[in-house]
Short mmCIF file of C-alpha atoms in Angstrom, two decimals:
data_model
loop_
_atom_site.label_atom_id
_atom_site.label_comp_id
_atom_site.label_asym_id
_atom_site.label_seq_id
_atom_site.Cartn_x
_atom_site.Cartn_y
_atom_site.Cartn_z
CA MET A 584 -20.03 -12.20 5.43
CA SER A 585 -19.87 -15.82 4.39
CA ASP A 586 -16.21 -16.00 5.17
CA LEU A 587 -16.89 -14.84 8.68
CA LEU A 588 -19.66 -17.35 9.25
CA ASP A 589 -17.61 -20.19 7.70
CA GLY A 590 -14.73 -19.41 10.10
CA PRO A 591 -14.18 -20.36 13.79
CA CYS A 592 -16.84 -19.52 16.27
CA ASP A 593 -17.47 -19.72 19.95
CA ALA A 594 -20.70 -21.58 20.40
CA ALA A 595 -22.83 -23.25 23.14
CA ALA A 596 -26.56 -23.99 23.59
CA GLY A 597 -27.37 -22.62 20.08
CA LEU A 598 -25.64 -19.30 20.66
CA ALA A 599 -22.66 -18.60 18.46
CA VAL A 600 -20.21 -15.69 18.31
CA TYR A 601 -18.34 -15.45 14.95
CA GLY A 602 -15.18 -13.30 14.45
CA ALA A 603 -14.01 -12.93 18.00
CA ASP A 604 -10.62 -14.74 17.29
CA ALA A 605 -9.72 -12.22 14.51
CA VAL A 606 -10.58 -9.28 16.85
CA ASP A 607 -8.52 -10.77 19.60
CA ARG A 608 -5.48 -11.27 17.21
CA SER A 609 -5.62 -7.66 16.19
CA ALA A 610 -4.23 -6.66 19.68
CA PRO A 611 -0.55 -6.76 20.50
CA ALA A 612 -1.37 -9.48 23.18
CA SER A 613 -4.47 -11.71 23.58
CA THR A 614 -7.02 -10.09 25.78
CA ARG A 615 -8.93 -13.47 26.03
CA ALA A 616 -5.81 -15.30 27.13
CA ALA A 617 -5.20 -12.63 29.83
CA LEU A 618 -8.67 -13.05 31.11
CA VAL A 619 -8.54 -16.87 31.26
CA SER A 620 -5.14 -16.53 33.01
CA ASP A 621 -6.81 -14.35 35.65
CA GLY A 622 -9.48 -17.05 36.06
CA LEU A 623 -12.24 -14.64 35.01
CA PRO A 624 -14.81 -17.19 33.64
CA ALA A 625 -14.94 -19.30 36.79
CA ARG A 626 -14.76 -16.29 39.07
CA LEU A 627 -17.55 -14.48 37.30
CA ALA A 628 -19.68 -17.64 37.46
CA GLU A 629 -19.06 -17.62 41.23
CA LYS A 630 -20.07 -13.90 41.40
CA ASP A 631 -16.65 -12.77 42.49
CA PRO A 632 -17.12 -9.02 43.28
CA THR A 633 -13.38 -8.26 43.06
CA LEU A 634 -13.19 -8.60 39.32
CA TRP A 635 -13.50 -4.97 38.61
CA GLY A 636 -11.14 -3.63 41.28
CA PRO A 637 -11.54 -2.42 44.83
CA ASP A 638 -13.50 0.76 43.97
CA ALA A 639 -16.27 -1.36 42.23
CA GLU A 640 -16.29 -4.21 44.79
CA GLU A 641 -19.10 -2.69 47.10
CA GLU A 642 -21.44 -2.12 44.14
CA ALA A 643 -20.60 -5.47 42.52
CA LYS A 644 -21.50 -7.43 45.80
CA ILE A 645 -25.11 -6.40 45.36
CA ARG A 646 -25.36 -6.43 41.61
CA LEU A 647 -24.24 -9.91 40.37
CA GLY A 648 -27.58 -11.60 40.72
CA TRP A 649 -28.07 -11.52 36.88
CA VAL A 650 -25.53 -14.21 36.60
CA ASP A 651 -28.17 -16.82 37.65
CA THR A 652 -31.48 -14.84 38.12
CA PHE A 653 -33.03 -16.97 35.43
CA ARG A 654 -33.25 -19.79 37.97
CA ARG A 655 -34.95 -17.70 40.70
CA SER A 656 -37.15 -16.24 38.06
CA ARG A 657 -38.77 -19.62 37.63
CA GLU A 658 -40.53 -18.96 40.85
CA LEU A 659 -42.49 -16.23 39.09
CA LEU A 660 -44.13 -18.60 36.68
CA PRO A 661 -46.95 -19.84 38.89
CA GLN A 662 -47.58 -16.34 40.06
CA LEU A 663 -47.72 -15.06 36.42
CA ALA A 664 -50.19 -17.76 35.54
CA GLU A 665 -52.41 -16.82 38.50
CA LEU A 666 -52.14 -13.12 37.59
CA LYS A 667 -53.26 -13.60 34.02
CA ALA A 668 -56.21 -15.52 35.22
CA GLU A 669 -57.17 -12.81 37.80
CA LEU A 670 -56.88 -10.17 35.12
CA GLY A 671 -59.44 -12.04 32.92
CA ASP A 672 -60.64 -9.85 30.05
CA LEU A 673 -57.99 -7.08 30.61
CA ASP A 674 -55.91 -8.05 27.53
CA HIS A 675 -54.52 -4.73 26.43
CA VAL A 676 -51.16 -4.50 28.11
CA VAL A 677 -49.57 -1.14 28.67
CA LEU A 678 -46.04 -0.98 30.09
CA ALA A 679 -45.11 2.22 31.85
CA GLY A 680 -41.36 2.04 32.35
CA MET A 681 -38.13 3.50 31.40
CA GLY A 682 -34.68 2.11 30.49
CA GLY A 683 -34.20 -1.41 31.76
CA SER A 684 -37.75 -1.64 32.81
CA SER A 685 -39.13 -1.30 29.23
CA LEU A 686 -36.44 -2.12 26.70
CA ALA A 687 -36.20 -5.90 27.31
CA PRO A 688 -40.00 -6.47 27.28
CA GLU A 689 -40.16 -4.56 24.08
CA VAL A 690 -37.66 -6.72 22.34
CA ILE A 691 -39.27 -9.86 23.66
CA THR A 692 -42.73 -8.99 22.53
CA ARG A 693 -41.57 -7.57 19.14
CA THR A 694 -39.49 -10.65 18.50
CA LEU A 695 -42.18 -13.09 19.48
CA GLY A 696 -45.05 -11.19 17.78
CA ARG A 697 -47.15 -10.23 20.79
CA PRO A 698 -48.82 -6.89 21.20
CA LEU A 699 -47.40 -4.54 23.96
CA THR A 700 -48.01 -0.73 24.20
CA VAL A 701 -44.71 0.64 25.68
CA LEU A 702 -45.07 4.06 27.34
CA ASP A 703 -41.46 5.44 27.91
CA THR A 704 -42.07 9.14 27.11
CA THR A 705 -43.36 12.42 28.52
CA ASP A 706 -44.62 13.66 25.16
CA PRO A 707 -48.21 14.76 25.91
CA GLY A 708 -49.41 13.63 22.36
CA GLN A 709 -47.98 10.09 22.72
CA VAL A 710 -49.28 9.73 26.32
CA ARG A 711 -52.75 11.04 25.21
CA ALA A 712 -52.97 8.59 22.32
CA ALA A 713 -52.19 5.62 24.84
CA LEU A 714 -54.81 6.71 27.29
CA GLY A 715 -57.47 6.80 24.56
CA ASP A 716 -56.79 3.27 23.31
CA ARG A 717 -59.11 0.54 24.76
CA LEU A 718 -59.10 1.88 28.27
CA GLU A 719 -61.86 -0.59 29.47
CA ARG A 720 -59.65 -3.61 28.48
CA THR A 721 -56.31 -2.07 29.72
CA VAL A 722 -54.04 -3.40 32.37
CA VAL A 723 -51.05 -1.04 33.18
CA VAL A 724 -47.79 -2.62 34.18
CA VAL A 725 -45.94 0.11 36.12
CA SER A 726 -42.25 -0.99 36.34
CA SER A 727 -39.61 0.90 38.39
CA LYS A 728 -36.72 -0.54 40.22
CA SER A 729 -36.31 2.48 42.48
CA GLY A 730 -39.98 3.22 42.68
CA SER A 731 -39.37 6.88 42.15
CA THR A 732 -38.89 7.34 38.37
CA VAL A 733 -40.72 10.49 37.48
CA GLU A 734 -41.90 9.44 33.98
CA THR A 735 -43.31 6.23 35.31
CA ASP A 736 -44.99 7.96 38.27
CA SER A 737 -46.58 10.46 35.88
CA HIS A 738 -47.89 7.65 33.68
CA ARG A 739 -49.43 5.85 36.71
CA ARG A 740 -51.12 9.10 37.86
CA ALA A 741 -52.46 9.69 34.32
CA TYR A 742 -53.95 6.26 33.96
CA LEU A 743 -55.45 6.25 37.40
CA GLN A 744 -57.24 9.42 36.65
CA ALA A 745 -58.41 8.09 33.36
CA PHE A 746 -59.91 5.04 35.10
CA LEU A 747 -61.64 7.30 37.62
CA ASP A 748 -62.93 9.61 34.90
CA ALA A 749 -64.36 6.46 33.15
CA GLY A 750 -66.56 5.79 36.16
CA LEU A 751 -64.49 3.17 38.03
CA THR A 752 -64.08 3.34 41.76
CA GLU A 753 -60.56 3.68 43.28
CA ALA A 754 -60.71 0.04 44.20
CA GLU A 755 -61.90 -1.03 40.70
CA ALA A 756 -59.15 1.17 39.11
CA GLY A 757 -56.45 -0.31 41.33
CA ARG A 758 -57.22 -3.80 39.89
CA HIS A 759 -56.22 -2.46 36.43
CA PHE A 760 -52.58 -2.06 37.62
CA VAL A 761 -49.64 -4.52 38.07
CA ILE A 762 -46.75 -2.92 39.90
CA VAL A 763 -43.24 -4.36 39.39
CA THR A 764 -40.64 -3.04 41.72
CA ASP A 765 -37.96 -3.83 44.21
CA PRO A 766 -38.90 -4.92 47.74
CA GLY A 767 -39.35 -1.99 50.03
CA SER A 768 -39.41 0.72 47.27
CA PRO A 769 -41.82 3.65 47.50
CA LEU A 770 -43.71 2.12 44.58
CA GLU A 771 -44.56 -1.05 46.57
CA ALA A 772 -46.12 1.16 49.34
CA THR A 773 -48.07 3.09 46.67
CA ALA A 774 -49.23 -0.18 45.02
CA ASN A 775 -50.61 -1.52 48.37
CA GLU A 776 -52.47 1.74 48.86
CA MET A 777 -53.99 1.46 45.40
CA GLY A 778 -54.96 -2.17 45.78
CA ALA A 779 -52.85 -3.03 42.80
CA PHE A 780 -51.34 -6.33 41.96
CA VAL A 781 -47.72 -6.43 43.04
CA VAL A 782 -44.75 -8.50 41.66
CA LEU A 783 -41.54 -7.92 43.38
CA ALA A 784 -38.26 -8.12 41.36
CA ASP A 785 -34.84 -9.52 42.18
CA PRO A 786 -33.14 -6.72 44.26
CA ALA A 787 -29.61 -8.19 43.41
CA VAL A 788 -29.90 -7.27 39.70
CA GLY A 789 -29.50 -3.75 38.30
CA GLY A 790 -32.02 -2.31 36.03
CA ARG A 791 -29.97 -2.74 32.68
CA TYR A 792 -29.20 -6.35 33.54
CA SER A 793 -32.85 -7.33 34.46
CA ALA A 794 -34.11 -8.75 31.15
CA LEU A 795 -34.67 -12.20 32.75
CA THR A 796 -36.17 -10.81 35.98
CA ALA A 797 -39.69 -9.73 36.79
CA PHE A 798 -39.03 -6.45 34.75
CA GLY A 799 -38.62 -8.28 31.57
CA LEU A 800 -40.94 -11.27 32.21
CA VAL A 801 -44.06 -9.84 33.71
CA PRO A 802 -45.16 -7.56 30.81
CA ALA A 803 -44.07 -10.10 28.37
CA ALA A 804 -46.03 -12.92 29.96
CA LEU A 805 -49.18 -10.73 30.25
CA ALA A 806 -48.85 -9.93 26.61
CA GLY A 807 -48.97 -13.66 25.78
CA VAL A 808 -45.30 -14.81 25.62
CA GLU A 809 -44.21 -18.15 26.96
CA VAL A 810 -41.50 -16.75 29.11
CA ALA A 811 -40.32 -20.07 30.51
CA ASN A 812 -38.70 -20.65 27.05
CA LEU A 813 -36.43 -17.62 27.58
CA LEU A 814 -35.39 -18.97 30.91
CA ASP A 815 -34.70 -22.35 29.40
CA GLU A 816 -32.57 -20.82 26.71
CA ALA A 817 -30.47 -18.85 29.25
CA GLU A 818 -30.11 -21.93 31.55
CA GLU A 819 -28.87 -24.11 28.65
CA LEU A 820 -26.14 -21.53 28.00
CA ALA A 821 -25.11 -20.83 31.55
CA ALA A 822 -22.75 -23.76 32.17
CA ALA A 823 -20.66 -22.56 29.12
CA LEU A 824 -20.03 -19.22 30.63
CA ALA A 825 -17.79 -20.65 33.34
CA ARG A 826 -15.64 -22.28 30.69
CA ASP A 827 -12.24 -21.10 29.35
CA GLU A 828 -13.04 -22.32 25.79
CA ASN A 829 -16.15 -22.28 23.72
CA ASN A 830 -17.59 -19.61 25.85
CA PRO A 831 -19.59 -17.11 23.73
CA GLY A 832 -19.89 -14.54 26.49
CA LEU A 833 -16.11 -14.49 27.02
CA ALA A 834 -15.48 -14.30 23.39
CA LEU A 835 -17.76 -11.37 22.79
CA GLY A 836 -16.74 -9.51 25.96
CA ALA A 837 -13.03 -9.93 25.14
CA ALA A 838 -13.65 -8.66 21.66
CA LEU A 839 -15.55 -5.58 22.79
CA GLY A 840 -12.85 -4.81 25.34
CA THR A 841 -10.03 -5.50 22.75
CA ALA A 842 -11.46 -3.22 20.18
CA ALA A 843 -12.18 -0.42 22.57
CA THR A 844 -8.69 -0.49 23.87
CA THR A 845 -7.19 -0.65 20.44
CA GLY A 846 -8.85 2.28 18.66
CA ARG A 847 -12.40 0.98 17.94
CA ASP A 848 -14.38 2.21 20.93
CA LYS A 849 -17.63 2.56 18.94
CA VAL A 850 -19.76 -0.54 18.35
CA ALA A 851 -22.39 -0.63 15.60
CA LEU A 852 -25.30 -2.83 16.59
CA ILE A 853 -27.03 -4.17 13.51
CA SER A 854 -29.91 -6.60 13.03
CA ASP A 855 -29.09 -9.12 10.47
CA GLY A 856 -32.87 -9.72 9.81
CA THR A 857 -32.96 -13.26 11.02
CA GLY A 858 -35.68 -12.96 13.60
CA ILE A 859 -34.63 -10.95 16.68
CA ASP A 860 -36.33 -7.54 16.61
CA GLY A 861 -34.94 -4.57 18.52
CA LEU A 862 -32.20 -6.25 20.53
CA GLY A 863 -29.87 -3.30 19.54
CA ASP A 864 -32.00 -0.81 21.53
CA TRP A 865 -31.63 -2.88 24.60
CA ALA A 866 -27.96 -3.63 24.23
CA GLU A 867 -27.33 0.14 23.56
CA GLN A 868 -28.50 0.87 27.16
CA LEU A 869 -26.58 -2.14 28.59
CA ILE A 870 -23.30 -1.16 26.95
CA ALA A 871 -23.51 2.64 27.15
CA GLU A 872 -24.62 2.88 30.70
CA SER A 873 -22.29 0.15 31.93
CA THR A 874 -19.10 1.37 30.24
CA GLY A 875 -19.51 5.10 29.64
CA LYS A 876 -17.77 6.61 32.68
CA SER A 877 -14.54 7.96 34.01
CA GLY A 878 -13.84 9.55 30.52
CA ILE A 879 -13.72 6.21 28.85
CA GLY A 880 -16.29 3.81 27.41
CA ILE A 881 -17.79 1.90 24.47
CA LEU A 882 -20.31 3.93 22.41
CA PRO A 883 -23.09 1.72 20.96
CA VAL A 884 -24.57 2.94 17.63
CA VAL A 885 -27.78 1.24 16.65
CA VAL A 886 -27.84 0.87 12.83
CA GLU A 887 -30.83 0.14 10.79
CA ALA A 888 -29.46 -2.48 8.48
CA PRO A 889 -26.09 -3.99 7.39
CA GLY A 890 -25.89 -1.63 4.53
CA SER A 891 -26.93 1.56 6.35
CA PRO A 892 -24.51 4.56 6.77
CA GLY A 893 -22.54 4.30 9.98
CA ALA A 894 -22.22 0.51 9.92
CA THR A 895 -18.47 0.72 9.40
CA GLY A 896 -15.67 3.04 10.14
CA PRO A 897 -11.98 3.13 11.25
CA ASP A 898 -12.95 3.37 14.89
CA VAL A 899 -16.14 1.16 14.72
CA LEU A 900 -16.55 -2.49 15.64
CA SER A 901 -19.49 -3.75 13.57
CA VAL A 902 -21.63 -6.39 15.23
CA THR A 903 -24.62 -8.12 13.66
CA TYR A 904 -27.14 -10.06 15.76
CA GLY A 905 -29.86 -12.45 15.01
CA GLY A 906 -31.53 -15.75 15.58
CA ALA A 907 -30.47 -18.97 14.12
CA LEU A 908 -28.15 -18.62 11.22
CA PRO A 909 -26.64 -21.45 9.23
CA ALA A 910 -23.04 -20.94 8.27
CA GLY A 911 -22.71 -19.59 4.81
CA THR A 912 -25.86 -17.52 4.98
CA VAL A 913 -25.36 -13.83 3.99
CA PRO A 914 -28.23 -11.69 5.39
CA GLY A 915 -29.01 -8.08 4.74
CA GLY A 916 -26.19 -7.08 2.34
CA GLY A 917 -23.42 -4.46 3.05
CA ALA A 918 -19.95 -5.03 4.27
CA ALA A 919 -19.16 -8.07 6.36
CA PRO A 920 -19.23 -7.25 10.09
CA ASP A 921 -16.42 -7.75 12.43
CA LEU A 922 -18.55 -9.99 14.72
CA ALA A 923 -21.86 -11.89 14.36
CA VAL A 924 -23.89 -12.98 17.33
CA ASN A 925 -26.56 -15.54 16.54
CA GLY A 926 -28.85 -17.63 18.74
CA PRO A 927 -32.06 -17.69 20.84
CA LEU A 928 -33.25 -14.55 22.64
CA GLY A 929 -32.98 -15.85 26.18
CA ALA A 930 -29.29 -16.86 25.45
CA GLN A 931 -28.68 -13.52 23.79
CA PHE A 932 -29.76 -11.62 26.89
CA LEU A 933 -27.43 -13.63 29.09
CA THR A 934 -24.51 -13.52 26.67
CA TRP A 935 -24.62 -9.59 26.28
CA GLU A 936 -24.90 -9.15 29.93
CA TYR A 937 -21.91 -11.30 30.58
CA ALA A 938 -19.95 -9.80 27.80
CA THR A 939 -20.63 -6.25 29.01
CA ALA A 940 -19.44 -7.24 32.52
CA VAL A 941 -16.28 -8.74 30.84
CA ALA A 942 -15.68 -5.66 28.77
CA GLY A 943 -15.85 -3.57 32.02
CA ALA A 944 -13.04 -5.68 33.44
CA VAL A 945 -11.02 -5.03 30.39
CA LEU A 946 -11.67 -1.35 30.48
CA GLY A 947 -10.98 -1.14 34.21
CA ILE A 948 -14.39 0.40 35.09
CA ASP A 949 -17.35 -0.49 37.33
CA PRO A 950 -19.99 -1.83 34.97
CA PHE A 951 -22.79 -1.68 37.55
CA ASN A 952 -22.82 1.99 38.61
CA GLN A 953 -24.16 5.03 36.64
CA PRO A 954 -22.48 7.98 38.37
CA ASN A 955 -23.74 10.71 36.03
CA VAL A 956 -27.33 9.78 35.39
CA THR A 957 -28.70 11.89 38.23
CA GLU A 958 -27.22 15.17 36.87
CA SER A 959 -29.90 15.78 34.23
CA LYS A 960 -32.54 14.61 36.78
CA GLU A 961 -31.45 17.24 39.22
CA ASN A 962 -31.51 19.90 36.54
CA THR A 963 -34.93 18.88 35.51
CA ASN A 964 -36.21 19.13 39.17
CA ARG A 965 -34.68 22.58 39.64
CA ILE A 966 -36.28 23.78 36.27
CA LEU A 967 -39.74 22.35 37.26
CA ALA A 968 -39.42 24.21 40.65
CA SER A 969 -38.12 27.63 39.35
CA GLY A 970 -39.34 27.66 35.78
CA PRO A 971 -37.77 27.24 32.36
CA PRO A 972 -34.61 29.25 31.53
CA ALA A 973 -35.11 32.32 29.38
CA GLU A 974 -33.91 31.35 25.80
CA ALA A 975 -34.22 33.08 22.51
CA PRO A 976 -33.53 31.40 19.14
CA ALA A 977 -30.45 32.56 17.33
CA PHE A 978 -32.70 32.58 14.28
CA THR A 979 -35.75 30.98 12.67
CA ASP A 980 -35.63 29.14 9.33
CA GLY A 981 -39.02 28.11 8.06
CA ALA A 982 -40.67 25.80 10.69
CA ILE A 983 -37.55 25.54 12.82
CA GLU A 984 -36.21 27.81 15.54
CA VAL A 985 -32.54 27.40 15.93
CA TYR A 986 -30.78 27.70 19.20
CA ALA A 987 -27.09 27.58 18.60
CA PRO A 988 -23.83 28.83 20.20
CA ALA A 989 -22.48 32.26 19.56
CA GLY A 990 -20.41 32.22 16.44
CA ALA A 991 -22.30 29.45 14.63
CA PRO A 992 -23.56 30.11 11.09
CA GLY A 993 -26.93 31.92 10.66
CA ASP A 994 -28.74 29.46 8.52
CA LEU A 995 -29.99 25.95 9.15
CA ALA A 996 -27.72 24.08 6.65
CA GLY A 997 -24.75 26.11 7.87
CA VAL A 998 -25.38 25.24 11.62
CA LEU A 999 -25.77 21.44 10.67
CA ARG A 1000 -22.54 21.60 8.60
CA TRP A 1001 -20.62 23.41 11.40
CA LEU A 1002 -21.82 20.79 13.86
CA LEU A 1003 -20.67 17.93 11.67
CA ASP A 1004 -17.31 19.65 10.73
CA GLY A 1005 -16.48 19.78 14.49
CA LEU A 1006 -16.62 16.05 14.88
CA GLY A 1007 -13.03 15.48 13.89
CA SER A 1008 -11.52 11.96 13.54
CA ASP A 1009 -12.83 10.56 16.86
CA GLY A 1010 -16.05 12.31 17.54
CA TYR A 1011 -19.69 11.31 17.28
CA LEU A 1012 -22.94 13.08 16.77
CA ALA A 1013 -25.90 12.26 19.06
CA VAL A 1014 -29.40 13.20 17.84
CA MET A 1015 -31.82 13.50 20.74
CA ALA A 1016 -35.55 13.95 19.80
CA TYR A 1017 -38.02 14.96 22.52
CA LEU A 1018 -40.95 14.05 20.23
CA ASP A 1019 -43.70 11.53 19.84
CA ARG A 1020 -41.94 8.25 18.53
CA PHE A 1021 -45.01 7.26 16.70
CA ALA A 1022 -46.54 10.33 15.35
CA ASP A 1023 -43.22 11.84 14.64
CA ALA A 1024 -41.43 8.62 13.64
CA ASP A 1025 -39.84 10.33 10.56
CA ALA A 1026 -37.47 12.00 13.00
CA ALA A 1027 -35.41 8.74 13.17
CA GLN A 1028 -34.58 9.06 9.50
CA VAL A 1029 -32.09 11.82 10.31
CA ARG A 1030 -29.60 9.29 11.84
CA PRO A 1031 -28.65 7.58 8.55
CA ALA A 1032 -28.87 10.94 6.68
CA PHE A 1033 -26.32 12.53 9.23
CA ALA A 1034 -24.05 9.54 9.08
CA ALA A 1035 -23.95 9.75 5.33
CA ALA A 1036 -23.21 13.45 5.47
CA SER A 1037 -20.58 13.17 8.09
CA GLY A 1038 -18.85 9.82 7.67
CA ARG A 1039 -18.88 9.61 11.45
CA PRO A 1040 -20.84 7.55 13.99
CA VAL A 1041 -24.27 9.02 14.65
CA THR A 1042 -26.66 7.91 17.40
CA PHE A 1043 -30.37 8.60 17.62
CA GLY A 1044 -32.39 8.54 20.81
CA TRP A 1045 -36.03 9.41 21.77
CA GLY A 1046 -36.10 11.76 24.82
CA PRO A 1047 -36.48 11.17 27.69
CA ARG A 1048 -35.98 7.51 26.97
CA PHE A 1049 -32.30 7.88 25.94
CA LEU A 1050 -31.53 9.61 29.36
CA HIS A 1051 -31.86 6.04 30.90
CA SER A 1052 -29.61 4.75 28.19
CA THR A 1053 -26.88 6.69 26.34
CA GLY A 1054 -27.34 9.70 28.56
CA GLN A 1055 -24.74 8.27 31.00
CA TYR A 1056 -22.20 7.82 28.20
CA HIS A 1057 -22.80 11.42 27.02
CA LYS A 1058 -21.75 12.77 30.40
CA GLY A 1059 -19.38 10.14 31.66
CA GLY A 1060 -17.69 8.76 28.56
CA PRO A 1061 -15.08 10.27 26.29
CA GLN A 1062 -15.89 13.93 25.71
CA VAL A 1063 -15.79 13.83 22.03
CA GLY A 1064 -19.53 14.16 21.30
CA SER A 1065 -21.62 16.74 19.63
CA TYR A 1066 -25.37 16.96 20.33
CA LEU A 1067 -28.40 17.88 18.36
CA GLN A 1068 -31.47 18.17 20.39
CA ILE A 1069 -34.89 18.34 18.66
CA THR A 1070 -37.98 19.59 20.39
CA GLY A 1071 -41.47 20.28 19.17
CA ALA A 1072 -44.33 22.55 19.71
CA VAL A 1073 -47.18 21.06 21.93
CA ARG A 1074 -50.55 21.63 20.51
CA GLU A 1075 -52.53 20.12 23.35
CA ASP A 1076 -50.95 19.64 26.66
CA LEU A 1077 -52.01 17.01 29.32
CA PRO A 1078 -51.87 17.59 33.06
CA VAL A 1079 -49.98 15.20 35.42
CA PRO A 1080 -52.68 14.52 38.03
CA GLY A 1081 -51.62 15.66 41.53
CA LYS A 1082 -48.60 17.54 40.25
CA PRO A 1083 -48.03 21.26 39.64
CA TYR A 1084 -46.73 20.65 36.00
CA SER A 1085 -48.13 19.04 32.80
CA PHE A 1086 -46.57 16.39 30.66
CA GLY A 1087 -45.45 19.10 28.18
CA GLU A 1088 -43.75 21.12 31.00
CA LEU A 1089 -42.01 17.95 32.23
CA GLN A 1090 -40.83 17.01 28.72
CA ALA A 1091 -39.43 20.67 28.17
CA ALA A 1092 -37.80 20.65 31.67
CA GLN A 1093 -36.11 17.28 30.85
CA ALA A 1094 -34.78 18.58 27.56
CA ALA A 1095 -33.57 21.80 29.15
CA GLY A 1096 -31.98 19.93 32.00
CA ASP A 1097 -30.05 17.69 29.67
CA ARG A 1098 -28.86 20.67 27.55
CA GLN A 1099 -27.50 22.28 30.68
CA ALA A 1100 -25.61 19.13 31.64
CA LEU A 1101 -24.09 18.82 28.21
CA ALA A 1102 -23.26 22.54 27.81
CA GLY A 1103 -21.60 22.47 31.16
CA ARG A 1104 -19.00 20.12 29.72
CA GLU A 1105 -18.26 22.61 26.91
CA ARG A 1106 -19.51 20.40 24.11
CA PRO A 1107 -21.26 21.68 21.03
CA VAL A 1108 -25.02 21.62 21.59
CA VAL A 1109 -27.59 22.82 19.14
CA ARG A 1110 -31.35 22.72 19.70
CA LEU A 1111 -33.92 22.73 16.85
CA HIS A 1112 -37.41 23.56 17.97
CA LEU A 1113 -40.04 22.52 15.40
CA THR A 1114 -42.88 25.10 15.52
CA ASP A 1115 -44.81 22.72 13.29
CA ARG A 1116 -43.78 19.24 13.82
CA ALA A 1117 -44.58 17.78 10.48
CA ALA A 1118 -43.34 20.65 8.43
CA GLY A 1119 -40.24 21.06 10.55
CA LEU A 1120 -39.34 17.35 10.29
CA ALA A 1121 -39.77 17.50 6.47
CA GLN A 1122 -37.69 20.62 6.32
CA LEU A 1123 -34.89 19.16 8.47
CA LEU A 1124 -34.74 15.84 6.56
CA ASP A 1125 -34.55 17.78 3.24
CA THR A 1126 -31.75 19.90 4.60
CA VAL A 1127 -29.69 17.07 5.99
CA ARG A 1128 -30.08 14.96 2.88
CA ASN A 1129 -28.68 17.89 0.85
CA LEU A 1130 -25.48 18.23 3.03
CA ARG A 1131 -22.30 16.97 1.54
CA SER A 1132 -19.76 14.90 3.35
#
């Protein structure tokens, strides 16, 4: 890696992108030169909505606020200071949000060492655990751009009921909520009815580009982060993004686009261990949901460390990210990445947003819409209304019920091997776990194990969280994926107050709805249902680790 870091880089305001020149030179013609010739840097800085073609122009007109939202977000700073003062002793911050409403605040607080409970699940065990933690000192930040996100509404209902059950009046309970939403959304009206605090977000910024808007800043500020520093870091970088040279966003975006159009359409996102924690999960949503459509796209693969399985491959562009990194430093071990992106977090957010928009221009897609996201949601609503589909396992192996297509092998190891053997030279495996990401955290260990056994890119996502991230790519991107869904027995369910379903029923409906969407594309889908979560996970991990590539 030292050769990469000692080589040329594109840098500004403490943010450096290493290796982009080599990626650009790997193509028959320079992608970056073509973008500069087209005037893209200046046009993007001026929010030109025609950059992505006529089909994307109307959407782009109302979605380019991220280019300079860091300036408008400064208007939030006095409001946030007043809000913290009004909340007083409510110092346990819970964020109820999905996708772009939760991923950026989680990165910010993890990186800067501030406590934040993120609730982005419908798993009844995980929700119950959150409800039972320091309720009397809890402020719940309910974040939803549309104001109609079913998971977030369910969290709001559960917390409101918990406050009432604890003896608070409705008025008192309402002051335990901060609502972040777009102006005029249904959630704004609900917030006013509750007597909750309301912070309105920038409506000209889409959810996955909203890191430096109220969606990223409100929960982080309440958790104790000095969010003005993030805005400063972005503003220091901004002028460079209009330049033709020494433009880190242009360098990164051109490299992503070049790689994707020359055979490397998977990008491994790897922390180099130098101080930024969890950026890969945020960038995963940004890249997957922005580019995975019309049968093309860039598949982000979040990898644990530079030496982990899946960090490299013939169709993989490997990218490390981190904080300040002096040239010559070799973090983490493993093979040298193709790209390294190092610099302060506020600048990282703006650089990756800019780069994703640039990659969209290279690919010829609209990076601001998400045409396939609603499909699984519609399936979920139908299942909640009519009941779950009748399904019987193909077989049961120990603590695991296996639901597999006809013709698949009749043992667990055989089914998993069959799934991996079908990946071919351009496929990927997506593991989707509808479990408790804390109590069932061992589930994430299957990602590197499957990558080692298959030699192919393997993604891992917690359901339903991933539906607001890679879910768009699964349906809209290249149809080369195979899918392993993991569900688990619910020992103690939890009602969703005011709704005819429970959290467990909602979680099961979301899993079934997504299975239907994937199976409808005639892609291989296997479901493993853990009748005992701990025993089933141990059995699954043991089986995967004994598979041979």
